[in-house]
Amino acid sequence: MRDVAVVSYVCSTTAREAVHNETEMIVPVLHEVVEKSGIPSKEIGFVCSGSLDYLQGGPFAFVAGLDAVGAWPPVRESHVEMDAAWALYEAWVAIQTGEVDSALIYGFGKSSPGDLHEIMALQLDPYYVLPQWPSMVDMAALQACAFLEANGATEKDLAEVAARSQRNARTNPNAVRKGDLTADEVLKQPVTHRPLRDADIFPITDGSAAVVLAAGDLARKVSKRPAWIRGIEHRIEAHSLGVRDLTHSESTRAAGVAAGVANGKVDIAELHAQFSHEELILAEALGLDASNTAINPSGGALAANAIMSAGLARIGEVAQRITNGDADRGVAHATSGPCLQQNMVVVLEGE
Amino acid sequence: MTDVFTAHHVIEYPGGYTRSVGPVIGRFLTGLRDGRIFAVRLADGRVLVPPTEYDPSTSAAVAPDGDHWVEVGPRGTVQSFTWVAKPRPGKHTLDRPFAFALIRPDGADTAMLHVVDCGSADAIRVGSRVAPQWRAERTGSITDIESWLPLGDGEEPAPAPLHVPAEDEQPVTGITVPIRLDYVLTAGVATTRYLKGLGEGKIIGGRAPSSDDVYAASRGTDPKSGEPTSIEVEVRDTGVITTFCVVNVPGLSELAPEIPYVSAQILLDGANNCFFGLIRGCAVEDVHMGQRVKAKWADELLPDHTSIRWFEPSGEPDADYELYKDYL
Amino acid sequence: MSGERVAVVGVGQTVHRTARKDVSMAGLVREAAQEALDDAGMTWSDIDAVVLGKAPDMFEGVAMPELYLADALGAVGKPMIRVHTAGSVGGSTAIVAAKLISAGVHERVLTVAYEKQSESNATWGLSVPMPFAAPLVAGAGGFFAPLIRAYMYRSGAPRYIGHLVAVKDRLAALRNPKAHLHIPDIDLKMVEESFLLWDPLRYLDVCPSSDGAMAMVLGSEKVADAAPGPVAWIHGMAMRSEPTMFARRDQVSPQAGKDCAKDVYAQAGVTDPRKDFDTAEVYVPFSWYEPMWLENLGFCAEGDGWKLTESGATGPDGDIPWNMSGGVLSSNPIGASGMVRFGEAAQQVRERAGDYQVELKTGRALGQAYGGGSQFFSMWVVGNKKPA
């Protein structure tokens, strides 16, 4: 396997991008991530993106993103209708084949134009579940309820996750929600989707994230401290909530084992927990302990959750901290589907 | 510039999606129509409800017939629930607050997602016993159970109202699912600039600083470089038909004229990209490549696409092929 | 081709129809996938990863259908990806799957592409009117018909050329039991008299709207060497994209198509496509795209594509038969069609194409898919001998 590293990362998120359309929104992000990479745009070997037509309300929405890339002369390019973490996976594979030595990956989407919680119901079983229209939050709340019931965790434990996220996010320029919140203050909030409170639920976010990957010597040439991908694995579970064990994330556990999470110290972990209980489930699945590992130092998805790029952003946030010397080894997690149905784990390390 | 245009947008396939369900889902839904809940016993002995076509653990196909089909319920136990305080009109079954729950019918090993109509979040907990409230008129849909109701100790579940089959009734083979999604979309800066120009009788284009290429109705970037077309350039409302087709398909759009009509690619003077437009003002047979045309503006100019009604021949001599050959 | 060797060890395909009302979405993909597994002599548990591809979710009204289909495709506990590159998606999905093996990540990958567009309507799905966009008064054909006119002008092609392809591909489809359109008495007169849609395209010059799925099992060299049946080795694969619109864009013979072909030919050591291939399966949804792609893919000089078509060279008795499966003109489940091209090319070199099998001399075939505004291209070269 070739050594592949993240050599640059840019993220730009806001509660509501009311002025720019999606193409205009991603132009500065793509330009900055390429410039920061130190690799000239026309030398980047492969471009891969992640986006969701249903966020934009029309088919082939991803094609507009290409206008921001500058795809001329023609480029090697692909797209997944998934969080761009999976676009990064496809790009990592392309580099492993030896066909290219570098890749630009980006994810984008606006959650504010539509009713995101309702749109995501279209992921659900088309015959038995969608006709009842449970929203994304209703589904998460069902998992939260099962988790609290089985695990013995309390609403206070959830509140602690929510509060810590907002406090960590104070230093994150991309955070949509940040503050000096305490768990007690969270508990004073009304329960809106039993057992979840507003602070337990990710904020609606518009935005994008981008990463440049480079292999071997190219990475060493352009980055002062590349964040090497030591392991990258993903797994999916069965679809129906009723057949899954909602209190554990088996696919995250399996992906984490395959990616080698336990092979070393985990200084930081960015977990794509869109709801507070998910962070507890994921940390357990990965064998992480908050006393040894800084969990979601960026504030995580509870601080900013631009659908289709938030998973990629978790990878970028870990990579950035390694490159900056704030950490030596970290784990990034990305999720897709209702209630953590599909999960990716990436282990990154600095030399 | 922050005053960009926004618009309400709806995606809705008229009439709803017509989904064929196959024999396994069909058998379960036929059971619901009959007021019964069926499950399937999988190879590992687990009783799965609602039956899916493929075993979630092994992916083995579940046969639509056989003694692995078992009836379960009607009573069930709540495994997990949440409370919907604000039901969504036109989507949720109930218009009063209700619980979504994972309910395990008696005899089953898995839970099914459904609605519990218990009045308040305090009236339901994990472990609550519930029973289905069946609709009187059932069609073979998951919503044939209108909701589940709390079942008191010793209480008997209300039986399903008898389903009287229609003459010649067949097992369920399909369902129709309405899906409507609403959005408020923004045009963005470049498109707003262009539409505002139309409202003033101008065709506004854009150019990226590092290029000479002008894009009429630019969407914000020079696609070759990805650079923003930050320099506003007005292009003329006259140009050349580079190529076109005669449309003979009726009713493609409310705005389409009577067939046959011509839809053309037009290289506007001053632009380096083609503009799409209808061609009118001459016989369809007389439209040709190289023909010079000018925009026919609407009497009332609005900042939208109605301002240019169509393009018509300008009477000027045809353009030389060399001038537009790169714009086919 | 970079990396480890990859081969197609199993192929499966549904019967394509206007509406497959006999199955659910899962049933549709399963039909193709099971056939591919059986062909490969494998079971679900043998597969390492699943790569799914399809076109816009709006057609079926299911967002991210890989989530629902994980159970049906044996992906539970495994990696699963869903690719979406517009019309070329079936091809790019196969390439993403193949790269998992050429990268050395997996040994056995199941790849599936499908569309069940009868659940809504393809015309509606392709032309959902978006605010602020110029109104689509011409429909999908209205984008391509002007380009066809431009091709006719540039090349001097006579007006009947497209109709020749319309007849050829539907006659070929008669020998393919999976094809959607079976029009036994199709002839030039029938096509010429069919309803004029977008001049010069008549009703029979245009592809149908189909429900269908395609699947392949791809294997590493070790897996291919042990396969129970003949395999198709991938000799080259490539993808290229260019923007939908830009100054002086050649929309008729896009550069991305030429670059993609050049890349895949270089990988496969192809210098004269007309001679080096026994056959090609090329995405021709409108009849005129055969002569246009003949040129874009280098099967002849620029301007000569229509002559090649007219000569019969691309017909069953010609030296470079194209689309003997019936092609997109005979079956078009949009998300699957690209993979159908790739899979049919593989079937030809495996000599598994039944009644529409071409005679093999070089043992190599080309699969090509395109999408969007003729801007996304994916191609592969397959052969029945191991690549050097």
CSV table of N, CA, C and O in Angstrom, one decimal, chain C residues 63-140:
chain,number,residue,atom,x,y,z
C,63,ALA,N,-33.8,8.5,-1.5
C,63,ALA,CA,-32.5,9.1,-1.4
C,63,ALA,C,-31.4,8.1,-0.9
C,63,ALA,O,-31.7,7.3,0.0
C,64,MET,N,-30.3,8.1,-1.6
C,64,MET,CA,-29.2,7.2,-1.2
C,64,MET,C,-29.7,5.7,-1.0
C,64,MET,O,-29.6,5.2,0.1
C,65,PRO,N,-30.1,5.1,-2.1
C,65,PRO,CA,-30.7,3.8,-2.0
C,65,PRO,C,-29.8,2.7,-1.5
C,65,PRO,O,-30.3,1.6,-1.2
C,66,GLU,N,-28.5,2.9,-1.5
C,66,GLU,CA,-27.6,1.9,-1.0
C,66,GLU,C,-27.9,1.5,0.4
C,66,GLU,O,-27.7,0.4,0.9
C,67,LEU,N,-28.5,2.5,1.2
C,67,LEU,CA,-28.8,2.3,2.6
C,67,LEU,C,-29.9,1.2,2.7
C,67,LEU,O,-29.8,0.3,3.5
C,68,TYR,N,-30.9,1.4,1.9
C,68,TYR,CA,-32.0,0.4,1.9
C,68,TYR,C,-31.6,-0.9,1.3
C,68,TYR,O,-32.0,-2.0,1.7
C,69,LEU,N,-30.7,-0.9,0.3
C,69,LEU,CA,-30.4,-2.1,-0.5
C,69,LEU,C,-29.2,-2.9,0.1
C,69,LEU,O,-28.9,-3.9,-0.5
C,70,ALA,N,-28.7,-2.4,1.2
C,70,ALA,CA,-27.5,-3.1,1.8
C,70,ALA,C,-27.9,-4.6,2.0
C,70,ALA,O,-27.1,-5.5,1.7
C,71,ASP,N,-29.1,-4.8,2.6
C,71,ASP,CA,-29.5,-6.2,2.9
C,71,ASP,C,-29.6,-7.0,1.6
C,71,ASP,O,-29.1,-8.2,1.6
C,72,ALA,N,-30.3,-6.5,0.6
C,72,ALA,CA,-30.5,-7.2,-0.6
C,72,ALA,C,-29.2,-7.6,-1.4
C,72,ALA,O,-29.2,-8.6,-2.1
C,73,LEU,N,-28.2,-6.7,-1.2
C,73,LEU,CA,-27.0,-7.0,-2.0
C,73,LEU,C,-25.9,-7.6,-1.1
C,73,LEU,O,-24.7,-7.5,-1.5
C,74,GLY,N,-26.2,-8.2,0.0
C,74,GLY,CA,-25.3,-8.9,0.8
C,74,GLY,C,-24.2,-8.0,1.3
C,74,GLY,O,-23.0,-8.5,1.6
C,75,ALA,N,-24.5,-6.7,1.5
C,75,ALA,CA,-23.4,-5.8,1.9
C,75,ALA,C,-23.3,-5.6,3.4
C,75,ALA,O,-22.4,-4.9,3.9
C,76,VAL,N,-24.3,-6.2,4.2
C,76,VAL,CA,-24.2,-6.0,5.6
C,76,VAL,C,-22.9,-6.5,6.2
C,76,VAL,O,-22.5,-7.6,5.9
C,77,GLY,N,-22.3,-5.7,6.9
C,77,GLY,CA,-21.0,-6.0,7.5
C,77,GLY,C,-19.8,-5.8,6.6
C,77,GLY,O,-18.6,-6.1,6.9
C,78,LYS,N,-20.1,-5.2,5.4
C,78,LYS,CA,-19.0,-5.0,4.4
C,78,LYS,C,-19.0,-3.5,4.0
C,78,LYS,O,-19.8,-2.7,4.4
C,79,PRO,N,-17.9,-3.1,3.2
C,79,PRO,CA,-17.9,-1.8,2.6
C,79,PRO,C,-18.9,-1.7,1.5
C,79,PRO,O,-19.0,-2.6,0.7
C,80,MET,N,-19.5,-0.5,1.4
C,80,MET,CA,-20.5,-0.3,0.3
C,80,MET,C,-20.4,1.2,-0.1
C,80,MET,O,-20.3,2.1,0.7
C,81,ILE,N,-20.4,1.4,-1.4
C,81,ILE,CA,-20.2,2.8,-2.0
C,81,ILE,C,-21.3,3.0,-3.0
C,81,ILE,O,-21.7,2.0,-3.7
C,82,ARG,N,-21.8,4.2,-3.2
C,82,ARG,CA,-22.8,4.4,-4.2
C,82,ARG,C,-22.2,5.6,-5.1
C,82,ARG,O,-22.0,6.7,-4.6
C,83,VAL,N,-22.0,5.3,-6.4
C,83,VAL,CA,-21.5,6.3,-7.3
C,83,VAL,C,-22.6,7.0,-8.1
C,83,VAL,O,-23.6,6.3,-8.3
C,84,HIS,N,-22.4,8.2,-8.4
C,84,HIS,CA,-23.4,8.9,-9.3
C,84,HIS,C,-22.7,9.9,-10.2
C,84,HIS,O,-22.3,11.0,-9.7
C,85,THR,N,-22.5,9.6,-11.4
C,85,THR,CA,-21.9,10.5,-12.4
C,85,THR,C,-22.8,10.7,-13.6
C,85,THR,O,-22.3,10.7,-14.7
C,86,ALA,N,-24.1,10.9,-13.3
C,86,ALA,CA,-25.1,11.1,-14.4
C,86,ALA,C,-25.1,9.9,-15.3
C,86,ALA,O,-24.9,8.8,-14.9
C,87,GLY,N,-25.3,10.1,-16.6
C,87,GLY,CA,-25.5,8.9,-17.5
C,87,GLY,C,-24.4,8.0,-17.6
C,87,GLY,O,-24.6,6.8,-17.9
C,88,SER,N,-23.2,8.5,-17.3
C,88,SER,CA,-22.0,7.6,-17.4
C,88,SER,C,-21.9,6.7,-16.2
C,88,SER,O,-21.0,5.9,-16.1
C,89,VAL,N,-22.8,6.8,-15.3
C,89,VAL,CA,-22.6,6.2,-13.9
C,89,VAL,C,-22.4,4.7,-14.0
C,89,VAL,O,-21.6,4.2,-13.2
C,90,GLY,N,-23.1,4.0,-14.9
C,90,GLY,CA,-22.9,2.6,-14.9
C,90,GLY,C,-21.5,2.2,-15.2
C,90,GLY,O,-21.0,1.2,-14.7
C,91,GLY,N,-20.8,3.0,-16.1
C,91,GLY,CA,-19.4,2.7,-16.4
C,91,GLY,C,-18.5,3.1,-15.3
C,91,GLY,O,-17.6,2.4,-14.8
C,92,SER,N,-18.7,4.3,-14.7
C,92,SER,CA,-17.8,4.8,-13.6
C,92,SER,C,-18.0,3.9,-12.4
C,92,SER,O,-17.0,3.7,-11.7
C,93,THR,N,-19.2,3.4,-12.2
C,93,THR,CA,-19.3,2.4,-11.0
C,93,THR,C,-18.5,1.2,-11.2
C,93,THR,O,-17.8,0.8,-10.3
C,94,ALA,N,-18.5,0.7,-12.4
C,94,ALA,CA,-17.6,-0.5,-12.7
C,94,ALA,C,-16.2,-0.2,-12.5
C,94,ALA,O,-15.4,-1.0,-12.0
C,95,ILE,N,-15.8,1.0,-12.9
C,95,ILE,CA,-14.4,1.4,-12.7
C,95,ILE,C,-14.0,1.6,-11.3
C,95,ILE,O,-12.9,1.1,-10.8
C,96,VAL,N,-14.9,2.2,-10.5
C,96,VAL,CA,-14.6,2.3,-9.1
C,96,VAL,C,-14.5,0.9,-8.4
C,96,VAL,O,-13.6,0.7,-7.6
C,97,ALA,N,-15.3,0.0,-8.8
C,97,ALA,CA,-15.2,-1.4,-8.3
C,97,ALA,C,-13.9,-2.0,-8.7
C,97,ALA,O,-13.3,-2.7,-7.9
C,98,ALA,N,-13.6,-1.8,-10.0
C,98,ALA,CA,-12.3,-2.5,-10.5
C,98,ALA,C,-11.1,-1.9,-9.8
C,98,ALA,O,-10.2,-2.6,-9.5
C,99,LYS,N,-11.1,-0.6,-9.4
C,99,LYS,CA,-10.0,0.0,-8.8
C,99,LYS,C,-9.8,-0.6,-7.4
C,99,LYS,O,-8.7,-0.6,-6.9
C,100,LEU,N,-10.9,-1.0,-6.7
C,100,LEU,CA,-10.7,-1.6,-5.4
C,100,LEU,C,-9.8,-2.8,-5.5
C,100,LEU,O,-9.1,-3.2,-4.5
C,101,ILE,N,-9.9,-3.5,-6.6
C,101,ILE,CA,-9.1,-4.7,-6.8
C,101,ILE,C,-7.7,-4.3,-7.4
C,101,ILE,O,-6.7,-4.8,-6.9
C,102,SER,N,-7.6,-3.4,-8.3
C,102,SER,CA,-6.3,-3.1,-8.9
C,102,SER,C,-5.5,-2.3,-7.8
C,102,SER,O,-4.3,-2.4,-7.9
C,103,ALA,N,-6.1,-1.7,-6.8
C,103,ALA,CA,-5.4,-1.1,-5.7
C,103,ALA,C,-4.9,-2.1,-4.7
C,103,ALA,O,-4.2,-1.8,-3.8
C,104,GLY,N,-5.4,-3.3,-4.8
C,104,GLY,CA,-5.1,-4.4,-3.9
C,104,GLY,C,-5.8,-4.3,-2.6
C,104,GLY,O,-5.5,-4.9,-1.6
C,105,VAL,N,-7.0,-3.6,-2.6
C,105,VAL,CA,-7.8,-3.5,-1.4
C,105,VAL,C,-8.7,-4.7,-1.2
C,105,VAL,O,-8.8,-5.2,-0.1
C,106,HIS,N,-9.3,-5.2,-2.3
C,106,HIS,CA,-10.2,-6.3,-2.2
C,106,HIS,C,-9.9,-7.3,-3.3
C,106,HIS,O,-9.2,-7.0,-4.3
C,107,GLU,N,-10.5,-8.5,-3.2
C,107,GLU,CA,-10.3,-9.5,-4.2
C,107,GLU,C,-11.5,-9.8,-5.0
C,107,GLU,O,-11.5,-10.2,-6.2
C,108,ARG,N,-12.7,-9.6,-4.4
C,108,ARG,CA,-13.9,-10.0,-5.0
C,108,ARG,C,-14.9,-8.8,-4.8
C,108,ARG,O,-15.3,-8.6,-3.6
C,109,VAL,N,-15.3,-8.2,-5.8
C,109,VAL,CA,-16.2,-7.0,-5.7
C,109,VAL,C,-17.4,-7.2,-6.5
C,109,VAL,O,-17.3,-7.6,-7.7
C,110,LEU,N,-18.6,-7.0,-5.9
C,110,LEU,CA,-19.9,-7.0,-6.7
C,110,LEU,C,-20.2,-5.6,-7.0
C,110,LEU,O,-20.2,-4.7,-6.2
C,111,THR,N,-20.5,-5.4,-8.3
C,111,THR,CA,-20.9,-4.1,-8.7
C,111,THR,C,-22.3,-4.1,-9.4
C,111,THR,O,-22.5,-5.1,-10.2
C,112,VAL,N,-23.1,-3.2,-9.1
C,112,VAL,CA,-24.5,-3.3,-9.6
C,112,VAL,C,-24.9,-1.9,-10.0
C,112,VAL,O,-24.6,-0.9,-9.3
C,113,ALA,N,-25.7,-1.8,-11.1
C,113,ALA,CA,-26.2,-0.5,-11.5
C,113,ALA,C,-27.7,-0.7,-11.9
C,113,ALA,O,-28.0,-1.7,-12.5
C,114,TYR,N,-28.6,0.2,-11.6
C,114,TYR,CA,-30.0,0.0,-11.9
C,114,TYR,C,-30.7,1.3,-12.1
C,114,TYR,O,-30.3,2.4,-11.7
C,115,GLU,N,-31.9,1.2,-12.6
C,115,GLU,CA,-32.9,2.2,-12.6
C,115,GLU,C,-34.3,1.6,-12.6
C,115,GLU,O,-34.5,0.6,-13.3
C,116,LYS,N,-35.2,2.1,-11.8
C,116,LYS,CA,-36.5,1.6,-11.8
C,116,LYS,C,-37.4,2.9,-12.1
C,116,LYS,O,-38.2,3.3,-11.2
C,117,GLN,N,-37.1,3.5,-13.2
C,117,GLN,CA,-37.7,4.8,-13.5
C,117,GLN,C,-39.2,4.8,-13.7
C,117,GLN,O,-39.8,5.9,-13.8
C,118,SER,N,-39.8,3.6,-13.9
C,118,SER,CA,-41.2,3.6,-14.1
C,118,SER,C,-42.0,4.0,-12.8
C,118,SER,O,-43.2,4.2,-12.8
C,119,GLU,N,-41.2,4.0,-11.7
C,119,GLU,CA,-41.9,4.4,-10.4
C,119,GLU,C,-42.3,5.9,-10.5
C,119,GLU,O,-43.2,6.3,-9.8
C,120,SER,N,-41.6,6.7,-11.3
C,120,SER,CA,-42.0,8.0,-11.6
C,120,SER,C,-42.1,8.0,-13.2
C,120,SER,O,-42.7,7.2,-13.8
C,121,ASN,N,-41.3,8.9,-13.7
C,121,ASN,CA,-41.3,9.1,-15.2
C,121,ASN,C,-40.0,9.7,-15.6
C,121,ASN,O,-39.6,10.7,-15.0
C,122,ALA,N,-39.3,9.1,-16.5
C,122,ALA,CA,-37.9,9.6,-16.8
C,122,ALA,C,-37.9,11.0,-17.3
C,122,ALA,O,-37.1,11.8,-17.0
C,123,THR,N,-38.9,11.3,-18.2
C,123,THR,CA,-38.9,12.7,-18.8
C,123,THR,C,-39.1,13.7,-17.7
C,123,THR,O,-38.4,14.7,-17.6
C,124,TRP,N,-40.0,13.4,-16.7
C,124,TRP,CA,-40.2,14.3,-15.6
C,124,TRP,C,-38.9,14.4,-14.8
C,124,TRP,O,-38.5,15.5,-14.4
C,125,GLY,N,-38.3,13.2,-14.5
C,125,GLY,CA,-37.1,13.2,-13.7
C,125,GLY,C,-35.9,14.0,-14.3
C,125,GLY,O,-35.1,14.6,-13.6
C,126,LEU,N,-35.9,14.0,-15.6
C,126,LEU,CA,-34.8,14.7,-16.3
C,126,LEU,C,-35.0,16.2,-16.4
C,126,LEU,O,-34.1,16.9,-16.7
C,127,SER,N,-36.3,16.6,-16.3
C,127,SER,CA,-36.5,18.0,-16.6
C,127,SER,C,-37.3,18.6,-15.5
C,127,SER,O,-38.2,19.4,-15.7
C,128,VAL,N,-37.0,18.3,-14.2
C,128,VAL,CA,-37.6,19.0,-13.1
C,128,VAL,C,-37.3,20.5,-13.2
C,128,VAL,O,-36.1,20.8,-13.3
C,129,PRO,N,-38.3,21.3,-13.4
C,129,PRO,CA,-38.0,22.7,-13.7
C,129,PRO,C,-37.4,23.4,-12.4
C,129,PRO,O,-38.0,23.3,-11.3
C,130,MET,N,-36.3,24.0,-12.5
C,130,MET,CA,-35.6,24.6,-11.4
C,130,MET,C,-35.8,26.1,-11.5
C,130,MET,O,-35.7,26.7,-12.6
C,131,PRO,N,-36.1,26.8,-10.4
C,131,PRO,CA,-36.2,28.2,-10.4
C,131,PRO,C,-34.9,28.9,-10.9
C,131,PRO,O,-33.8,28.3,-10.7
C,132,PHE,N,-35.0,30.0,-11.6
C,132,PHE,CA,-33.9,30.8,-12.1
C,132,PHE,C,-33.2,30.2,-13.3
C,132,PHE,O,-32.4,30.8,-14.0
C,133,ALA,N,-33.4,28.9,-13.6
C,133,ALA,CA,-32.8,28.3,-14.7
C,133,ALA,C,-33.7,28.7,-15.9
C,133,ALA,O,-34.9,28.8,-15.8
C,134,ALA,N,-33.1,28.8,-17.1
C,134,ALA,CA,-33.9,29.0,-18.3
C,134,ALA,C,-34.9,27.9,-18.5
C,134,ALA,O,-34.5,26.7,-18.3
C,135,PRO,N,-36.1,28.2,-18.8
C,135,PRO,CA,-37.1,27.1,-18.9
C,135,PRO,C,-36.7,26.1,-20.0
C,135,PRO,O,-36.2,26.5,-21.1
C,136,LEU,N,-37.0,24.8,-19.7
C,136,LEU,CA,-36.6,23.8,-20.6
C,136,LEU,C,-37.7,23.6,-21.6
C,136,LEU,O,-38.5,22.7,-21.5
C,137,VAL,N,-37.7,24.4,-22.7
C,137,VAL,CA,-38.8,24.3,-23.6
C,137,VAL,C,-38.5,23.2,-24.6
C,137,VAL,O,-39.4,22.9,-25.5
C,138,ALA,N,-37.4,22.6,-24.6
C,138,ALA,CA,-37.1,21.7,-25.7
C,138,ALA,C,-36.9,20.2,-25.3
C,138,ALA,O,-36.8,19.3,-26.1
C,139,GLY,N,-36.9,20.0,-24.0
C,139,GLY,CA,-36.7,18.6,-23.5
C,139,GLY,C,-35.3,18.1,-23.7
C,139,GLY,O,-34.5,18.7,-24.2
C,140,ALA,N,-35.1,16.8,-23.2
C,140,ALA,CA,-33.8,16.3,-23.3
C,140,ALA,C,-33.3,16.1,-24.7
C,140,ALA,O,-32.1,16.5,-25.0
